[in-house]
C-alpha angles and dihedrals in degrees: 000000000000088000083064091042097055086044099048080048080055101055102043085051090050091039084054096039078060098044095042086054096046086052094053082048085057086055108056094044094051084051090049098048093044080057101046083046085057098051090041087053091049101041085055091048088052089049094045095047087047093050090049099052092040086053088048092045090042087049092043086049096049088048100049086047093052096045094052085050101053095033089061090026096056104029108112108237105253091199137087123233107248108241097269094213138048091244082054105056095039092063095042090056094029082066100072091062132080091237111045100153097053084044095056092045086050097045094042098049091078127087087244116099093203118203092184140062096230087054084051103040083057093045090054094050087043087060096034088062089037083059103036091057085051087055098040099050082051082057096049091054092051104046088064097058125087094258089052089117107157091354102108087055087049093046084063097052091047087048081048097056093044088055088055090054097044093053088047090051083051094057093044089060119137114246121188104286099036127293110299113214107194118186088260101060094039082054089052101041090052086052095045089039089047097041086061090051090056087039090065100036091055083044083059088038096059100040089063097040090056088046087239106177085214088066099104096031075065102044085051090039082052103044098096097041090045089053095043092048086049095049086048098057089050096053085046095048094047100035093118102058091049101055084054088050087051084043082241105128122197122244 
């Protein structure tokens, strides 16, 4: 009997040695699941934190994109298209004279196709002194015959004029890097340009204060230049407002 007693203590101890070691086995696999639950909870924080700021970069991103489109998509142009061709740009300057058909004839009469209004105020000049010589050698053949009455006078005002356009021609002259019209020789080229105007009007006004028959064979000789010099005072004056218009600012 004790023999099966000690062995049945035997075998409890062992039976709780098991268990207390299958216990300790529980253990072990709870703490490492626990573990493996905490990394698992961490690892999905750190996704889901990923995820979020991918998806905010990826908004920002869309918005910034479809700002950018709408804001260039949807902005009316402010500026004005430049007149793609010469004829264009002849009319839209030739506009701006008293005269616009006989400045488009005289602008367009050159071998330039000017885009700009500089190109055509100097052009014009260039026209207005082509016109007035003309007009000045038919004068000089006139005050030395016998019906030259007041013509010589009137052949100094129109060589007058010519030396004003042709100072104004000599300002517009193109320097390395474009012509620069500052306000002063805008200033200069409107008072020279004006100054020819006067200069063929007194040349009119003293042939009919002297009675000269040839009066109204000059008015009609001078017609043209008289035009041309006219046209080109109103480009120059408003020379300004034109190169804006041409989104070509002076200097």
């Amino acid at each position: 009997m004790d023999t099966v007693k000690v062995l049945k203590g035997y075998g409890k101890v062992e039976e709780e040695k098991h268990n207390h070691h299958h216990h300790h086995h529980h253990n072990l696999e709870d703490q490492q699941q626990r573990n493996q639950h905490h990394h698992r909870k961490a690892s999905t924080a750190i996704i889901s934190i990923l995820a979020i700021l991918f998806f905010t970069l990826a908004l920002a991103f869309t918005l910034a994109t479809l700002l950018h489109h709408t804001t260039t998509t949807t902005k009316p142009p402010h500026k004005q298209q430049q007149p793609l061709n010469s004829a264009d740009s002849i009319r839209t300057v030739c506009n701006v004279t008293r005269f616009p058909d006989s400045c488009i004839a005289a602008v367009s009469s050159s071998n330039d196709h000017p885009t700009d209004p500089q190109s055509i105020l100097t052009l014009s000049l260039r026209a207005s002194v082509d016109e007035l010589a003309s007009v000045a050698s038919s004068l000089g053949v006139k005050a030395s015959s016998s019906n030259g009455q007041g013509v010589a006078d009137c052949k100094d005002q129109v060589d007058d004029a010519l030396s004003r356009l042709n100072d104004s021609l000599s300002a517009m002259a193109v320097v390395p890097g474009g012509v620069t019209l500052t306000d002063a020789k805008i200033s200069d080229i409107q008072t020279w340009v004006s100054a020819a105007v006067t200069d063929q009007q007194t040349c009119l006004d003293g042939l009919e204060e002297v009675g000269s028959v040839v009066v109204e064979e000059v008015k009609n000789m001078m017609k043209k230049s008289s035009e041309y010099v006219s046209n080109s005072l109103a480009i120059v004056a408003n020379i300004r407002t034109l190169s804006q218009q041409f989104h070509m600012p002076l200097h």
